[in-house]
Short mmCIF file of C-alpha atoms in Angstrom, two decimals:
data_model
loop_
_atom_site.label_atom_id
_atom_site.label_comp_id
_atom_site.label_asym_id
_atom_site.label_seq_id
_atom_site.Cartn_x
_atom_site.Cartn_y
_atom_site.Cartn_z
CA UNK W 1 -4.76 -21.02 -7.80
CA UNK W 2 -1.34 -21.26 -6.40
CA UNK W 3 1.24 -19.63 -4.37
CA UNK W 4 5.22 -19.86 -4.38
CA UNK W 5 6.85 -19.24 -1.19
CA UNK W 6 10.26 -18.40 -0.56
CA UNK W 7 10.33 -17.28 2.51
CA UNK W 8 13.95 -15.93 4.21
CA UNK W 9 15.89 -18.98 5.83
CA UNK W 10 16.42 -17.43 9.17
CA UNK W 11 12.28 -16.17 9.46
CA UNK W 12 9.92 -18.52 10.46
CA UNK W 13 6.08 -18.32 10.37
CA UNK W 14 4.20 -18.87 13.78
CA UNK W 15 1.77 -21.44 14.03
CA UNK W 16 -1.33 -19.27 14.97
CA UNK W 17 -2.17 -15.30 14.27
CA UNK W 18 -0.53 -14.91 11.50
CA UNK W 19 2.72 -13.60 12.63
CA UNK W 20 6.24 -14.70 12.25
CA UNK W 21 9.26 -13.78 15.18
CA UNK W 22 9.39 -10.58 13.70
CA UNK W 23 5.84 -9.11 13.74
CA UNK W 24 2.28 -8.80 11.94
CA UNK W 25 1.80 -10.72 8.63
CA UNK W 26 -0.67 -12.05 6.29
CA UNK W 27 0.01 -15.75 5.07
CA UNK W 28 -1.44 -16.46 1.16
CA UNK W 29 -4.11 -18.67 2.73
CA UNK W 30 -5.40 -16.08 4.96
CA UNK W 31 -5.18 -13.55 2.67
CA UNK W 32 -6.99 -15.27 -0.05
CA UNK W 33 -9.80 -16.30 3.20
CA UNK W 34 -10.51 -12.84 3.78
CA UNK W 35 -12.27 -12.50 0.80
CA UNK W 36 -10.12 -9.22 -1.62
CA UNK W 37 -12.34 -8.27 -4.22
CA UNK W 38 -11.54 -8.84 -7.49
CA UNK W 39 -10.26 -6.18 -10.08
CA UNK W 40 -11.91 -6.32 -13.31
CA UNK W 41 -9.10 -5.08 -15.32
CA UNK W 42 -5.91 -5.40 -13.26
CA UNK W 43 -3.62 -4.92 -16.48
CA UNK W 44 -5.07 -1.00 -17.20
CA UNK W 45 -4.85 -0.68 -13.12
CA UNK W 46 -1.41 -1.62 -13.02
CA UNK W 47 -0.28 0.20 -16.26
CA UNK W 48 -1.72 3.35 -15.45
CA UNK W 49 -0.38 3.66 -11.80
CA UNK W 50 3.18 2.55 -12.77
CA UNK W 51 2.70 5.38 -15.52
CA UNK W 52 1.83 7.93 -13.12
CA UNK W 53 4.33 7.02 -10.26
CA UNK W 54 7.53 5.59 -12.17
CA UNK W 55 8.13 2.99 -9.66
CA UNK W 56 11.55 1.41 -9.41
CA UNK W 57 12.04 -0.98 -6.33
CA UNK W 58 11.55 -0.29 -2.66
CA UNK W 59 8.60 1.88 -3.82
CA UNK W 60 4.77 1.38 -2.87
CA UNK W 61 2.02 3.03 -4.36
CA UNK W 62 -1.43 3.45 -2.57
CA UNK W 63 -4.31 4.02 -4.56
CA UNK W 64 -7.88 4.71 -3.90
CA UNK W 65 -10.72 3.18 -6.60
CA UNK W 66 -14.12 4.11 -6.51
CA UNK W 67 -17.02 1.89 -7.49
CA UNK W 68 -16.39 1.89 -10.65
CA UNK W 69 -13.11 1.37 -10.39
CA UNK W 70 -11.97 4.89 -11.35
CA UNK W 71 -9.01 6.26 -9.74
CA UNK W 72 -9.75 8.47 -7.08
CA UNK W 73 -6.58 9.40 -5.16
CA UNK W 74 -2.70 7.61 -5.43
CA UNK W 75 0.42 8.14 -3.65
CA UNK W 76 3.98 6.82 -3.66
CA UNK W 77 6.74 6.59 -1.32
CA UNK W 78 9.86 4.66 -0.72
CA UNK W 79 10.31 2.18 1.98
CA UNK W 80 13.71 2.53 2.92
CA UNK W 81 13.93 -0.46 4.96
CA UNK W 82 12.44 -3.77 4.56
CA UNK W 83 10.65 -5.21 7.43
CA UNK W 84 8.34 -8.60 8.41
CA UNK W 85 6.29 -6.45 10.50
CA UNK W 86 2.85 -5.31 9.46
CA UNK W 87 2.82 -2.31 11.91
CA UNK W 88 5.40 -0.01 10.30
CA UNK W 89 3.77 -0.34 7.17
CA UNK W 90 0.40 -0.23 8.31
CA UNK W 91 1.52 3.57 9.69
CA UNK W 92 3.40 4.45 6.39
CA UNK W 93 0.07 3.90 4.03
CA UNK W 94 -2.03 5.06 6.61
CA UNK W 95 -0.10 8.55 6.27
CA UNK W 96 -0.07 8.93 3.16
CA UNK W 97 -3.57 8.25 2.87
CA UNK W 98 -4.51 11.06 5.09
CA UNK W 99 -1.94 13.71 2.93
CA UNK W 100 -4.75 12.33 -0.25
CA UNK W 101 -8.21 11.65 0.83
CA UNK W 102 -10.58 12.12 3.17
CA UNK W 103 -11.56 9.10 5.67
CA UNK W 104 -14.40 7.01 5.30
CA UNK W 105 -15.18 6.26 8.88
CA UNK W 106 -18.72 7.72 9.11
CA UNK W 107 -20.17 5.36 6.42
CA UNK W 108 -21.62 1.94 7.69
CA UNK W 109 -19.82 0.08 4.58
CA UNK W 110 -17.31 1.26 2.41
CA UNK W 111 -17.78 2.55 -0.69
CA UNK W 112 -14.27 3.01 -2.02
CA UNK W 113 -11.43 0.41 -2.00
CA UNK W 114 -7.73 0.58 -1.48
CA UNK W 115 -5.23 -1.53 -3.67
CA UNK W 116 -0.93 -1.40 -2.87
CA UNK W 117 1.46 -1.84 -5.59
CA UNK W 118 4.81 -3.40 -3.97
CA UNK W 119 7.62 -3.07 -6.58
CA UNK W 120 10.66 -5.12 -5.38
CA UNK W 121 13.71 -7.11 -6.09
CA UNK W 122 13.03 -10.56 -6.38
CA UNK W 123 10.42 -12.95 -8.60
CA UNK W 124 6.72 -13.08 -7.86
CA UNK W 125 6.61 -15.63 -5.40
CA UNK W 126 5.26 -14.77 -1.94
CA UNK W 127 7.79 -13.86 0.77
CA UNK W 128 6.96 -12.76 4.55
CA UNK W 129 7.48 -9.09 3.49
CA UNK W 130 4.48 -9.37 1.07
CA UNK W 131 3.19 -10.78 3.92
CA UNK W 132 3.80 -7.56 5.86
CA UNK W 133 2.06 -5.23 3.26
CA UNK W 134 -1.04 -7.41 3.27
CA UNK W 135 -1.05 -6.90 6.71
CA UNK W 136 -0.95 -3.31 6.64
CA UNK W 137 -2.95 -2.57 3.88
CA UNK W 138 -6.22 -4.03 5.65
CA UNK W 139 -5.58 -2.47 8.88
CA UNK W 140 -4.67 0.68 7.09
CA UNK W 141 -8.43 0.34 5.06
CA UNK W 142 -9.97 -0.84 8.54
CA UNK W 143 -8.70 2.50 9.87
CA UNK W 144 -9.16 5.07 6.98
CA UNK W 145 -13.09 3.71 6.40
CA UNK W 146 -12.30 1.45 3.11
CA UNK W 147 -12.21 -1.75 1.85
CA UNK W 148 -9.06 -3.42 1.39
CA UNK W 149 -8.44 -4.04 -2.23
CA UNK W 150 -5.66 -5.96 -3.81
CA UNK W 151 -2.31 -6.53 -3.35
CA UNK W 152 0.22 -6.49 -6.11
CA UNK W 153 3.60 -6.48 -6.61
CA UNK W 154 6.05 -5.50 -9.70
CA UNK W 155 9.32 -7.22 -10.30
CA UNK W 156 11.70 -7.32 -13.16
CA UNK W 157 9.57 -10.57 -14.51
CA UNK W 158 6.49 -8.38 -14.74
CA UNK W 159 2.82 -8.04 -11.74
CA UNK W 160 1.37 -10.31 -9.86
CA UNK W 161 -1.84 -9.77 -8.57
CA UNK W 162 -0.93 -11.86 -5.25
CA UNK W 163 -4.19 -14.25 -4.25
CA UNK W 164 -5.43 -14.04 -7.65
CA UNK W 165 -3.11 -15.91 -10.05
CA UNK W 166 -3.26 -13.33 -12.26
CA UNK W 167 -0.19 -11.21 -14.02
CA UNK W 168 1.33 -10.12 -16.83
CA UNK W 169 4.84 -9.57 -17.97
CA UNK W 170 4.39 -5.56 -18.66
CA UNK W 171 5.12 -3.23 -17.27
CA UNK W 172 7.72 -4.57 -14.90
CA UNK W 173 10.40 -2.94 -12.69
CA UNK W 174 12.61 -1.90 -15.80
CA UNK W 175 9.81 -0.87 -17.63
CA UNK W 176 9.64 3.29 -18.67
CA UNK W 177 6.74 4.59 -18.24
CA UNK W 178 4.23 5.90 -20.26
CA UNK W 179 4.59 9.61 -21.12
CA UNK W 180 1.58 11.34 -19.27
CA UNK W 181 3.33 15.04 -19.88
CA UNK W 182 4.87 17.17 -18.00
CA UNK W 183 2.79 17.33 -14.50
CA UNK W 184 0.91 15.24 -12.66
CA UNK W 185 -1.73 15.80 -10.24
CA UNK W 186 -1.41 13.94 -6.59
CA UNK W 187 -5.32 13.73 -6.38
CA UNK W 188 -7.80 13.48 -9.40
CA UNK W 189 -10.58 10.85 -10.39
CA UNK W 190 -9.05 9.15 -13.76
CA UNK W 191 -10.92 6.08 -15.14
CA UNK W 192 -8.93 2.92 -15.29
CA UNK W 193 -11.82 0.39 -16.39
CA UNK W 194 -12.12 1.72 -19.58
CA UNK W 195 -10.40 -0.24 -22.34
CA UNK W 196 -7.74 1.01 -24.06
CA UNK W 197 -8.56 5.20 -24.18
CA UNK W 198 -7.46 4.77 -20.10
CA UNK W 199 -4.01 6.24 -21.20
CA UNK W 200 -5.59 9.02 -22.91
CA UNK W 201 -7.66 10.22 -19.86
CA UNK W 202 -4.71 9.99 -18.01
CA UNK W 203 -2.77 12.47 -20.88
CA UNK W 204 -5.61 14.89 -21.19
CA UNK W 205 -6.00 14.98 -17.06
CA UNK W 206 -2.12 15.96 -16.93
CA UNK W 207 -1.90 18.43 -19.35
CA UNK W 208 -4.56 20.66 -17.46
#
């Protein structure tokens, strides 16, 4: 397993906590430490969330699994600014979280998990705003009762499931999305595990 990183020549990654100059971070090492679990099929994950939330870059998508995988609740927003600091993103999926499910907090261990889909500019090598979003996708979980899932990110040369070494090249930022009809709900449980008839749960879920 191995990570790229590029991060920005003026940032520069503090020797202890995890931080850089500019605020709260996970570094690949750390990440990959904390032990993520593993998603069985990442490829139908990835497909049918960038067919339900069109994602072009600056966007994030939160999405809740349950235990077997199936799609519980999503969300997607834009981050308008990029940032190296953990905190201000931690807040942003923690909202949006709230607007979708439920917390967790009164269970002793969580039973549902939490995965981010970054789509930015850029390849799929690691850079200190990845960093950022690991960050505050675990204390977001930590917070909302669930276990933090994986982190992935969507550029023009396809996902990366980031601490896993595994990707593919579709869908990618430039990819169109699969045609799910004309609405969409925000919250419904859609199985994602399922080999290939994934796409048509999510068709026959949208057209109610």
């Amino acid at each position: 397993m191995t990570f790229g990183f590029a991060p920005p020549p003026t940032t520069s990654l503090a020797a202890t906590g995890g931080t850089s100059r500019h605020g709260r971070l996970l570094e690949p090492a750390e990440w990959t430490a904390a032990g993520i679990p593993l998603l069985r099929n990442p490829r139908e994950v990835v497909s049918g969330l960038h067919s339900r939330h069109s994602p072009v870059p600056s966007t994030a998508v939160i999405a809740v699994l349950g235990p077997e995988e199936q799609l519980v609740a999503s969300a997607s927003f834009v981050q308008r600014t990029a940032s190296a600091d953990g905190w201000e993103y931690r807040n942003a999926l923690l909202s949006r979280l709230r607007r979708v499910l439920p917390h967790d907090l009164r269970r002793r261990t969580p039973v549902r998990t939490a995965v981010l889909l970054y789509c930015r500019e850029g390849d799929e090598r690691w850079t200190e705003e990845d960093g950022a979003w690991m960050w505050g996708l675990r204390d977001a979980c930590t917070l909302h009762g669930l276990r933090c899932g994986a982190y992935i990110t969507l550029t023009r040369g396809g996902w990366q499931v980031l601490g896993e070494g595994r990707g593919g090249r579709r869908p990618n930022s430039d990819s169109q999305p699969q045609h799910l009809g004309d609405t969409v709900a925000e919250f419904s449980p859609l199985a994602l595990h399922s080999g290939g008839g994934s796409i048509e749960v999510l068709r026959r879920t949208a057209a109610r």
